[in-house]
Amino acid sequence: MRNFFILSLLLWHGAASAISIFLDDTNCQLSDNNQSFKTDIRLSPTTDDLNEKKVMLRKKLITEYLATIDHKGTHSAYIKERFVISNSQRNSTAGNDWVVRQLHYTLNVTSATDCDEGYALTTAEFITGERTYNTVLVPKKEIIVQPKGKARPFSSFAIPTLSHSSLFGVQLNDSKQKVEQKLGIASLELASANQQVLVYFRNHAFHFVDNKLIGYQYHRELLPMSLNNELNLLDQAISLETKSQESYLLSQDLEPNDLSTLKNNYKNFKTALFKVDSAQSKHRIISLQLGSLISDMEMTSPCFNFDGKSNNQFAQLNAQARLKMHTTKGKKVLVSPCNEMVYFSRGYISQIKLAPPIDTHDLNLGPLKSYFKKDKWQFYSLSQGDSITELTELGSYDFFLDSAEFSSNDWDGYFHVIEDKLISATLTPNHAY
């Protein structure tokens, strides 16, 4: 009961400070802003009050930390903590010896960005040691409490039903924050000034204007394969309901009367014939729509154009990238209009992939057509289509079949080569970028 009272008070405090605490999230991009706090407290020699004292120490030091930040903004803090118990023997004036037990506590706090909100803790949860649920701060300082599941974000839709009244548990006109709170972190996000598209798995797109959900889009081949391969493949039975409560599976074979029913219920409803055996083909859904879709976005995002300079750090690239992804392992990937994909770990570049320009003619997610240009990737003095011999300007290479194994002072990796021309590459840095 006491912990609940403390938790209630601190939930209000956590809402006021708008801080999310992360202990176990390996996706956090850590900044150079690190602070360390230390304190200690005496333990009773006769009673087991360790957990209560831990709460007291956490409260003291997190309060000290909160006093150092600007409460007008929102903050993500990556925390490492350490408790150590020391025992020392002391003598009294009467000649009796006794043991003094002390609990020492160290709190290290690093400002972070791009953490996985599925692992977010409020100050109250952190202080009391609660790890069973999340509290998510949304506009108007409303606190939504949700259970913590073992599944990673975007592993499955909790409500696997699509209808005019419910898009997997959300509705048209819901805010972007509410959609993310209900569905988890999206696999892909494309954003301009007031327009955003969130893609879950490889096939489900949610379109937003001015932070409001205006439409939903399903397409069997929504994304180009160069992006598709990075994202989670959904293997889940999804129900599709009509206004008259008829139910279908999104992946099922359809009869002629099913086609007319579904076409009258969903926009852009399209099917294709799939072989079910050697003598028979059946219709299956390849696309449908609810609400309105964004067909075009005004983008001014530059290419990354790697040159090894300091402006290739995470903060700079993250600010200019309009297309961001999370891989099947939950890693953050930034994608430039020149199809340069940058992978990060702990705020540093861990890998880059360079690919040929994407053919936008048949893209089924409209805003991607305005994002991907025909520009070629750049890597120092090299660009896509250059001769393999130009690799010697940057380092050494060994050529075998259609691959050049490359090594330099800064990078190792492979370039894919066709007719002695550089086509694509996968490279890892030799030190932190």
CSV table of C-alpha atoms in Angstrom, one decimal:
chain,number,residue,atom,x,y,z
A,1,MET,CA,0.0,0.0,0.0
A,2,ARG,CA,2.9,2.3,0.9
A,3,ASN,CA,4.6,1.7,-2.5
A,4,PHE,CA,1.3,2.4,-4.2
A,5,PHE,CA,1.0,5.7,-2.4
A,6,ILE,CA,4.6,6.6,-3.4
A,7,LEU,CA,3.9,5.5,-7.0
A,8,SER,CA,0.8,7.7,-7.2
A,9,LEU,CA,2.7,10.7,-6.1
A,10,LEU,CA,5.6,10.1,-8.4
A,11,LEU,CA,3.4,9.4,-11.4
A,12,TRP,CA,2.3,13.0,-11.2
A,13,HIS,CA,5.9,14.1,-10.8
A,14,GLY,CA,6.9,12.0,-13.8
A,15,ALA,CA,4.1,13.5,-15.9
A,16,ALA,CA,5.3,17.0,-15.0
A,17,SER,CA,8.9,16.4,-15.9
A,18,ALA,CA,8.0,14.4,-19.1
A,19,ILE,CA,11.0,12.0,-18.7
A,20,SER,CA,11.2,8.4,-19.8
A,21,ILE,CA,13.8,6.1,-18.2
A,22,PHE,CA,15.5,3.2,-20.0
A,23,LEU,CA,17.5,0.5,-18.3
A,24,ASP,CA,17.7,-2.4,-20.8
A,25,ASP,CA,17.1,-0.9,-24.2
A,26,THR,CA,20.0,-1.6,-26.6
A,27,ASN,CA,18.4,0.7,-29.3
A,28,CYS,CA,19.0,3.9,-27.4
A,29,GLN,CA,21.3,6.3,-29.2
A,30,LEU,CA,23.5,7.7,-26.3
A,31,SER,CA,24.7,11.3,-26.2
A,32,ASP,CA,27.9,12.7,-24.7
A,33,ASN,CA,25.8,14.3,-21.9
A,34,ASN,CA,26.5,11.9,-18.9
A,35,GLN,CA,26.1,12.6,-15.2
A,36,SER,CA,27.0,10.6,-12.2
A,37,PHE,CA,25.5,10.8,-8.7
A,38,LYS,CA,26.4,8.9,-5.5
A,39,THR,CA,25.0,8.5,-2.1
A,40,ASP,CA,24.8,5.9,0.7
A,41,ILE,CA,22.6,5.0,3.7
A,42,ARG,CA,23.0,2.9,6.8
A,43,LEU,CA,21.2,-0.4,7.0
A,44,SER,CA,19.6,-1.9,10.1
A,45,PRO,CA,21.7,-4.8,11.6
A,46,THR,CA,18.6,-6.7,12.7
A,47,THR,CA,15.9,-6.1,10.0
A,48,ASP,CA,15.8,-6.7,6.3
A,49,ASP,CA,15.0,-3.2,4.9
A,50,LEU,CA,17.1,-3.4,1.8
A,51,ASN,CA,14.3,-2.9,-0.8
A,52,GLU,CA,12.9,0.1,1.2
A,53,LYS,CA,16.3,1.7,1.4
A,54,LYS,CA,16.9,1.2,-2.4
A,55,VAL,CA,13.7,3.1,-3.0
A,56,MET,CA,14.9,5.9,-0.8
A,57,LEU,CA,18.3,6.1,-2.6
A,58,ARG,CA,16.8,6.0,-6.0
A,59,LYS,CA,14.3,8.8,-5.1
A,60,LYS,CA,17.1,11.0,-3.7
A,61,LEU,CA,19.4,10.7,-6.7
A,62,ILE,CA,16.7,10.8,-9.4
A,63,THR,CA,15.4,14.0,-7.8
A,64,GLU,CA,18.9,15.4,-8.0
A,65,TYR,CA,19.1,14.5,-11.6
A,66,LEU,CA,15.7,16.1,-12.4
A,67,ALA,CA,16.8,19.3,-10.8
A,68,THR,CA,19.5,19.6,-13.6
A,69,ILE,CA,17.2,19.3,-16.6
A,70,ASP,CA,14.8,21.7,-18.4
A,71,HIS,CA,11.3,20.6,-17.4
A,72,LYS,CA,9.8,22.3,-20.5
A,73,GLY,CA,11.0,19.6,-22.8
A,74,THR,CA,10.7,15.8,-23.0
A,75,HIS,CA,13.7,13.7,-22.0
A,76,SER,CA,14.9,10.1,-22.4
A,77,ALA,CA,17.4,9.0,-19.9
A,78,TYR,CA,19.5,5.8,-20.2
A,79,ILE,CA,20.4,4.7,-16.7
A,80,LYS,CA,23.0,2.4,-15.2
A,81,GLU,CA,22.8,1.9,-11.4
A,82,ARG,CA,25.0,0.0,-8.9
A,83,PHE,CA,24.3,-1.0,-5.3
A,84,VAL,CA,27.1,-2.1,-3.0
A,85,ILE,CA,26.8,-3.2,0.6
A,86,SER,CA,29.8,-2.6,2.9
A,87,ASN,CA,30.4,-3.9,6.4
A,88,SER,CA,32.6,-2.3,9.0
A,89,GLN,CA,33.3,-3.2,12.6
A,90,ARG,CA,33.2,-0.5,15.3
A,91,ASN,CA,34.0,-0.4,19.0
A,92,SER,CA,31.8,1.2,21.6
A,93,THR,CA,33.1,3.0,24.7
A,94,ALA,CA,31.9,0.0,26.7
A,95,GLY,CA,34.2,-2.2,24.8
A,96,ASN,CA,31.5,-3.9,22.7
A,97,ASP,CA,32.0,-4.5,19.0
A,98,TRP,CA,29.2,-4.2,16.4
A,99,VAL,CA,29.0,-4.3,12.6
A,100,VAL,CA,27.8,-1.2,10.6
A,101,ARG,CA,26.2,-2.1,7.3
A,102,GLN,CA,25.9,0.6,4.6
A,103,LEU,CA,24.3,0.6,1.2
A,104,HIS,CA,26.2,2.6,-1.3
A,105,TYR,CA,24.4,3.7,-4.5
A,106,THR,CA,25.8,5.0,-7.8
A,107,LEU,CA,23.5,6.4,-10.5
A,108,ASN,CA,24.8,7.1,-14.0
A,109,VAL,CA,22.5,9.0,-16.4
A,110,THR,CA,23.1,9.6,-20.1
A,111,SER,CA,20.7,11.6,-22.3
A,112,ALA,CA,19.5,9.4,-25.1
A,113,THR,CA,17.4,9.5,-28.3
A,114,ASP,CA,15.5,7.0,-30.4
A,115,CYS,CA,14.9,4.5,-27.5
A,116,ASP,CA,12.3,1.8,-27.8
A,117,GLU,CA,9.2,3.1,-26.0
A,118,GLY,CA,8.2,-0.5,-25.2
A,119,TYR,CA,11.0,-0.4,-22.6
A,120,ALA,CA,10.1,3.0,-21.2
A,121,LEU,CA,9.8,3.5,-17.4
A,122,THR,CA,8.4,6.5,-15.6
A,123,THR,CA,10.3,7.9,-12.6
A,124,ALA,CA,7.8,6.2,-10.3
A,125,GLU,CA,8.4,2.8,-11.9
A,126,PHE,CA,12.1,3.2,-11.7
A,127,ILE,CA,12.2,4.3,-8.1
A,128,THR,CA,9.9,1.6,-6.8
A,129,GLY,CA,11.5,-1.1,-9.0
A,130,GLU,CA,8.3,-1.8,-10.9
A,131,ARG,CA,8.9,-3.5,-14.2
A,132,THR,CA,5.5,-5.0,-15.0
A,133,TYR,CA,3.9,-2.1,-17.0
A,134,ASN,CA,4.7,1.1,-18.9
A,135,THR,CA,3.2,4.5,-18.4
A,136,VAL,CA,3.2,6.5,-21.6
A,137,LEU,CA,2.9,10.3,-21.6
A,138,VAL,CA,0.7,11.7,-24.4
A,139,PRO,CA,-0.6,15.2,-25.2
A,140,LYS,CA,-2.6,17.0,-22.4
A,141,LYS,CA,-0.5,15.1,-19.9
A,142,GLU,CA,-2.7,12.0,-19.9
A,143,ILE,CA,-1.0,8.9,-18.6
A,144,ILE,CA,-1.9,5.7,-20.2
A,145,VAL,CA,-0.9,2.5,-18.4
A,146,GLN,CA,-0.3,-0.6,-20.5
A,147,PRO,CA,0.9,-4.1,-19.6
A,148,LYS,CA,4.4,-5.1,-20.5
A,149,GLY,CA,4.5,-8.0,-22.9
A,150,LYS,CA,7.4,-10.3,-23.8
A,151,ALA,CA,6.9,-9.7,-27.5
A,152,ARG,CA,8.9,-7.0,-29.2
A,153,PRO,CA,7.1,-4.0,-30.8
A,154,PHE,CA,5.5,-4.8,-34.2
A,155,SER,CA,5.7,-8.6,-33.5
A,156,SER,CA,1.9,-8.9,-34.0
A,157,PHE,CA,-1.3,-6.9,-33.9
A,158,ALA,CA,-3.0,-7.4,-30.5
A,159,ILE,CA,-6.4,-7.0,-32.3
A,160,PRO,CA,-5.9,-8.8,-35.6
A,161,THR,CA,-9.2,-7.4,-37.1
A,162,LEU,CA,-9.6,-4.8,-39.9
A,163,SER,CA,-13.0,-3.1,-40.2
A,164,HIS,CA,-14.5,0.3,-40.8
A,165,SER,CA,-14.7,0.9,-37.1
A,166,SER,CA,-11.4,-0.5,-36.0
A,167,LEU,CA,-8.0,-0.7,-37.7
A,168,PHE,CA,-6.3,-3.2,-35.5
A,169,GLY,CA,-7.7,-1.3,-32.5
A,170,VAL,CA,-7.3,2.3,-33.7
A,171,GLN,CA,-9.6,4.5,-35.7
A,172,LEU,CA,-9.5,7.2,-38.3
A,173,ASN,CA,-8.8,10.6,-36.8
A,174,ASP,CA,-6.8,9.1,-33.9
A,175,SER,CA,-3.5,10.9,-33.2
A,176,LYS,CA,-0.2,9.5,-34.3
A,177,GLN,CA,0.8,9.1,-30.7
A,178,LYS,CA,-2.2,7.0,-29.9
A,179,VAL,CA,-1.6,4.8,-32.9
A,180,GLU,CA,2.0,4.2,-31.8
A,181,GLN,CA,0.9,3.5,-28.2
A,182,LYS,CA,-1.7,1.0,-29.4
A,183,LEU,CA,0.3,-0.7,-32.2
A,184,GLY,CA,3.9,-0.3,-31.0
A,185,ILE,CA,6.9,1.0,-33.0
A,186,ALA,CA,6.4,1.0,-36.7
A,187,SER,CA,8.8,-0.9,-39.0
A,188,LEU,CA,9.2,2.2,-41.3
A,189,GLU,CA,8.4,5.9,-40.9
A,190,LEU,CA,8.4,8.5,-43.7
A,191,ALA,CA,7.8,12.1,-42.7
A,192,SER,CA,7.6,15.6,-44.1
A,193,ALA,CA,6.6,18.8,-42.3
A,194,ASN,CA,3.0,17.9,-41.5
A,195,GLN,CA,2.6,14.5,-43.2
A,196,GLN,CA,3.7,11.1,-41.9
A,197,VAL,CA,3.3,7.5,-43.0
A,198,LEU,CA,3.9,4.6,-40.6
A,199,VAL,CA,4.3,1.1,-42.1
A,200,TYR,CA,3.8,-1.9,-39.9
A,201,PHE,CA,5.5,-5.1,-41.1
A,202,ARG,CA,5.8,-5.0,-44.9
A,203,ASN,CA,2.2,-4.5,-45.9
A,204,HIS,CA,0.2,-2.1,-43.6
A,205,ALA,CA,0.5,1.7,-44.0
A,206,PHE,CA,-1.1,4.3,-41.8
A,207,HIS,CA,-1.3,7.8,-43.3
A,208,PHE,CA,-1.3,11.0,-41.1
A,209,VAL,CA,-1.8,14.7,-41.8
A,210,ASP,CA,-1.4,17.2,-39.0
A,211,ASN,CA,-0.9,14.3,-36.6
A,212,LYS,CA,-4.3,12.8,-37.4
A,213,LEU,CA,-4.8,9.3,-39.0
A,214,ILE,CA,-6.6,10.0,-42.3
A,215,GLY,CA,-6.2,6.6,-44.0
A,216,TYR,CA,-5.1,3.0,-44.0
A,217,GLN,CA,-3.6,1.1,-46.9
A,218,TYR,CA,-2.9,-2.6,-47.4
A,219,HIS,CA,-0.8,-3.9,-50.3
A,220,ARG,CA,0.7,-7.3,-50.8
A,221,GLU,CA,3.8,-5.6,-52.3
A,222,LEU,CA,3.8,-2.2,-50.6
A,223,LEU,CA,7.6,-1.6,-50.4
A,224,PRO,CA,10.5,-2.1,-52.8
A,225,MET,CA,12.5,-5.2,-52.0
A,226,SER,CA,15.6,-3.3,-51.0
A,227,LEU,CA,13.7,-2.0,-48.0
A,228,ASN,CA,11.4,-5.0,-47.7
A,229,ASN,CA,14.2,-7.4,-46.8
A,230,GLU,CA,15.1,-5.4,-43.6
A,231,LEU,CA,11.6,-5.6,-42.1
A,232,ASN,CA,9.6,-8.1,-40.1
A,233,LEU,CA,7.5,-10.5,-42.1
A,234,LEU,CA,4.0,-10.8,-40.5
A,235,ASP,CA,2.8,-14.4,-40.2
A,236,GLN,CA,-0.6,-13.7,-38.6
A,237,ALA,CA,-4.2,-14.5,-39.5
A,238,ILE,CA,-5.9,-11.1,-40.0
A,239,SER,CA,-9.7,-10.9,-40.2
A,240,LEU,CA,-11.4,-8.5,-42.6
A,241,GLU,CA,-14.9,-7.4,-41.7
A,242,THR,CA,-17.6,-5.8,-43.9
A,243,LYS,CA,-20.2,-3.3,-42.8
A,244,SER,CA,-22.7,-6.1,-42.6
A,245,GLN,CA,-20.4,-8.0,-40.2
A,246,GLU,CA,-19.3,-10.6,-42.8
A,247,SER,CA,-15.8,-11.9,-42.0
A,248,TYR,CA,-13.0,-13.0,-44.3
A,249,LEU,CA,-9.3,-13.7,-43.8
A,250,LEU,CA,-7.0,-11.3,-45.6
A,251,SER,CA,-5.1,-14.3,-47.1
A,252,GLN,CA,-8.0,-16.5,-48.0
A,253,ASP,CA,-9.1,-17.7,-51.5
A,254,LEU,CA,-12.1,-15.7,-52.6
A,255,GLU,CA,-15.2,-16.8,-54.6
A,256,PRO,CA,-16.9,-14.5,-57.2
A,257,ASN,CA,-19.6,-13.4,-54.7
A,258,ASP,CA,-17.0,-12.5,-52.1
A,259,LEU,CA,-15.3,-10.2,-54.6
A,260,SER,CA,-18.4,-8.0,-55.1
A,261,THR,CA,-19.1,-7.8,-51.4
A,262,LEU,CA,-15.6,-6.7,-50.5
A,263,LYS,CA,-15.3,-4.3,-53.5
A,264,ASN,CA,-18.4,-2.5,-52.2
A,265,ASN,CA,-16.8,-2.2,-48.7
A,266,TYR,CA,-13.3,-1.1,-49.4
A,267,LYS,CA,-11.6,1.5,-51.7
A,268,ASN,CA,-8.9,0.4,-54.2
A,269,PHE,CA,-9.9,-3.2,-53.6
A,270,LYS,CA,-7.9,-5.3,-56.0
A,271,THR,CA,-7.2,-9.1,-56.3
A,272,ALA,CA,-5.0,-11.3,-58.4
A,273,LEU,CA,-5.2,-14.9,-59.4
A,274,PHE,CA,-3.1,-17.4,-57.6
A,275,LYS,CA,-2.6,-21.1,-58.5
A,276,VAL,CA,-4.1,-23.4,-55.8
A,277,ASP,CA,-3.4,-26.6,-57.8
A,278,SER,CA,-2.3,-27.6,-61.3
A,279,ALA,CA,-5.8,-27.1,-62.7
A,280,GLN,CA,-7.3,-24.2,-60.6
A,281,SER,CA,-6.6,-20.6,-59.7
A,282,LYS,CA,-8.3,-18.5,-57.0
A,283,HIS,CA,-8.6,-14.8,-56.3
A,284,ARG,CA,-6.7,-13.4,-53.3
A,285,ILE,CA,-6.5,-9.8,-52.0
A,286,ILE,CA,-3.5,-7.7,-53.1
A,287,SER,CA,-4.7,-4.2,-52.0
A,288,LEU,CA,-7.4,-2.3,-50.2
A,289,GLN,CA,-7.9,1.1,-48.6
A,290,LEU,CA,-9.9,2.9,-45.9
A,291,GLY,CA,-10.0,6.7,-45.7
A,292,SER,CA,-7.7,8.9,-47.7
A,293,LEU,CA,-4.1,8.3,-48.6
A,294,ILE,CA,-1.1,10.7,-49.1
A,295,SER,CA,-0.1,10.4,-52.7
A,296,ASP,CA,2.8,12.9,-52.7
A,297,MET,CA,5.1,14.5,-50.1
A,298,GLU,CA,7.3,17.5,-50.5
A,299,MET,CA,10.8,16.4,-49.5
A,300,THR,CA,14.1,18.3,-49.2
A,301,SER,CA,16.1,15.5,-47.6
A,302,PRO,CA,19.7,15.5,-49.0
A,303,CYS,CA,21.8,12.4,-49.7
A,304,PHE,CA,24.3,11.4,-47.0
A,305,ASN,CA,27.4,11.4,-49.3
A,306,PHE,CA,29.8,9.7,-47.0
A,307,ASP,CA,33.2,11.4,-46.7
A,308,GLY,CA,34.4,10.4,-43.3
A,309,LYS,CA,33.9,13.9,-41.8
A,310,SER,CA,32.2,14.6,-38.4
A,311,ASN,CA,28.9,15.5,-40.1
A,312,ASN,CA,28.3,11.8,-40.7
A,313,GLN,CA,27.5,11.4,-36.9
A,314,PHE,CA,24.1,10.1,-35.8
A,315,ALA,CA,22.7,13.5,-34.7
A,316,GLN,CA,23.4,15.1,-38.1
A,317,LEU,CA,22.1,12.2,-40.2
A,318,ASN,CA,19.1,11.7,-38.0
A,319,ALA,CA,18.0,15.3,-38.3
A,320,GLN,CA,18.2,15.3,-42.1
A,321,ALA,CA,16.8,11.8,-42.8
A,322,ARG,CA,13.1,11.6,-43.6
A,323,LEU,CA,12.9,7.8,-44.0
A,324,LYS,CA,13.7,5.7,-40.9
A,325,MET,CA,13.3,2.0,-40.3
A,326,HIS,CA,13.6,-0.6,-37.5
A,327,THR,CA,14.9,-4.0,-38.6
A,328,THR,CA,13.7,-7.4,-37.5
A,329,LYS,CA,16.3,-7.1,-34.6
A,330,GLY,CA,15.0,-3.7,-33.6
A,331,LYS,CA,18.0,-1.7,-34.9
A,332,LYS,CA,17.6,1.8,-36.2
A,333,VAL,CA,18.3,2.4,-39.9
A,334,LEU,CA,18.3,5.8,-41.7
A,335,VAL,CA,17.7,5.8,-45.4
A,336,SER,CA,18.6,8.6,-47.8
A,337,PRO,CA,16.9,9.5,-51.1
A,338,CYS,CA,20.0,8.0,-52.8
A,339,ASN,CA,19.3,4.6,-51.2
A,340,GLU,CA,22.2,4.9,-48.7
A,341,MET,CA,21.2,2.9,-45.6
A,342,VAL,CA,23.0,3.7,-42.3
A,343,TYR,CA,22.8,1.3,-39.3
A,344,PHE,CA,23.5,2.5,-35.8
A,345,SER,CA,24.6,1.0,-32.5
A,346,ARG,CA,25.0,3.1,-29.4
A,347,GLY,CA,24.9,6.3,-31.4
A,348,TYR,CA,27.6,5.3,-33.8
A,349,ILE,CA,27.6,4.1,-37.4
A,350,SER,CA,27.8,0.3,-37.3
A,351,GLN,CA,27.3,-0.5,-41.0
A,352,ILE,CA,26.3,1.2,-44.2
A,353,LYS,CA,24.7,-0.3,-47.3
A,354,LEU,CA,24.8,1.4,-50.7
A,355,ALA,CA,22.4,0.4,-53.4
A,356,PRO,CA,21.4,1.4,-57.0
A,357,PRO,CA,18.6,3.9,-57.4
A,358,ILE,CA,15.2,2.4,-56.9
A,359,ASP,CA,12.8,2.3,-59.8
A,360,THR,CA,9.9,4.3,-58.5
A,361,HIS,CA,7.5,3.6,-61.4
A,362,ASP,CA,5.7,0.7,-59.8
A,363,LEU,CA,6.0,1.7,-56.1
A,364,ASN,CA,2.8,1.0,-54.3
A,365,LEU,CA,3.4,3.5,-51.4
A,366,GLY,CA,2.9,6.8,-53.1
A,367,PRO,CA,5.1,9.1,-50.9
A,368,LEU,CA,8.1,7.0,-51.6
A,369,LYS,CA,8.0,8.1,-55.3
A,370,SER,CA,8.6,11.6,-54.2
A,371,TYR,CA,11.4,10.6,-51.7
A,372,PHE,CA,13.6,8.4,-53.8
A,373,LYS,CA,15.5,10.4,-56.4
A,374,LYS,CA,17.5,9.1,-59.3
A,375,ASP,CA,20.7,10.3,-57.6
A,376,LYS,CA,23.6,7.9,-57.2
A,377,TRP,CA,25.1,7.0,-53.9
A,378,GLN,CA,28.4,8.8,-52.9
A,379,PHE,CA,31.2,7.3,-50.9
A,380,TYR,CA,34.1,9.7,-50.5
A,381,SER,CA,35.3,10.3,-54.1
A,382,LEU,CA,33.3,7.3,-55.5
A,383,SER,CA,29.8,7.0,-56.8
A,384,GLN,CA,27.7,4.2,-58.2
A,385,GLY,CA,28.8,3.3,-61.7
A,386,ASP,CA,32.5,4.2,-61.2
A,387,SER,CA,35.2,1.8,-62.4
A,388,ILE,CA,36.4,-0.8,-59.8
A,389,THR,CA,40.0,0.5,-60.3
A,390,GLU,CA,39.0,3.8,-58.5
A,391,LEU,CA,38.8,1.8,-55.3
A,392,THR,CA,42.6,2.2,-55.1
A,393,GLU,CA,42.1,5.9,-54.3
A,394,LEU,CA,40.6,4.9,-50.9
A,395,GLY,CA,42.3,1.6,-50.0
A,396,SER,CA,43.1,-1.9,-51.3
A,397,TYR,CA,40.8,-4.6,-52.7
A,398,ASP,CA,40.8,-8.2,-53.9
A,399,PHE,CA,38.5,-9.0,-56.8
A,400,PHE,CA,36.8,-12.4,-57.3
A,401,LEU,CA,33.9,-13.1,-59.6
A,402,ASP,CA,31.4,-10.2,-59.0
A,403,SER,CA,32.7,-9.0,-55.6
A,404,ALA,CA,35.5,-6.7,-54.5
A,405,GLU,CA,36.7,-7.2,-50.9
A,406,PHE,CA,37.7,-3.7,-49.8
A,407,SER,CA,39.9,-2.5,-46.9
A,408,SER,CA,41.1,0.9,-45.9
A,409,ASN,CA,42.1,2.8,-42.7
A,410,ASP,CA,38.5,3.6,-41.9
A,411,TRP,CA,36.3,0.9,-43.6
A,412,ASP,CA,36.1,-2.8,-44.5
A,413,GLY,CA,33.6,-4.5,-46.6
A,414,TYR,CA,32.5,-5.6,-50.1
A,415,PHE,CA,31.5,-3.8,-53.3
A,416,HIS,CA,29.3,-5.6,-55.8
A,417,VAL,CA,30.6,-5.2,-59.3
A,418,ILE,CA,29.0,-5.7,-62.7
A,419,GLU,CA,31.1,-5.3,-65.9
A,420,ASP,CA,33.9,-3.7,-63.8
A,421,LYS,CA,31.5,-1.0,-62.5
A,422,LEU,CA,30.7,-0.4,-58.8
A,423,ILE,CA,27.0,-1.2,-58.2
A,424,SER,CA,26.4,-1.6,-54.5
A,425,ALA,CA,28.3,-2.1,-51.2
A,426,THR,CA,28.1,-3.2,-47.6
A,427,LEU,CA,30.7,-1.6,-45.4
A,428,THR,CA,31.6,-1.5,-41.7
A,429,PRO,CA,33.8,1.2,-40.0
A,430,ASN,CA,37.0,0.3,-38.2
A,431,HIS,CA,36.4,2.9,-35.5
A,432,ALA,CA,33.5,5.0,-34.1
A,433,TYR,CA,31.9,7.5,-36.5
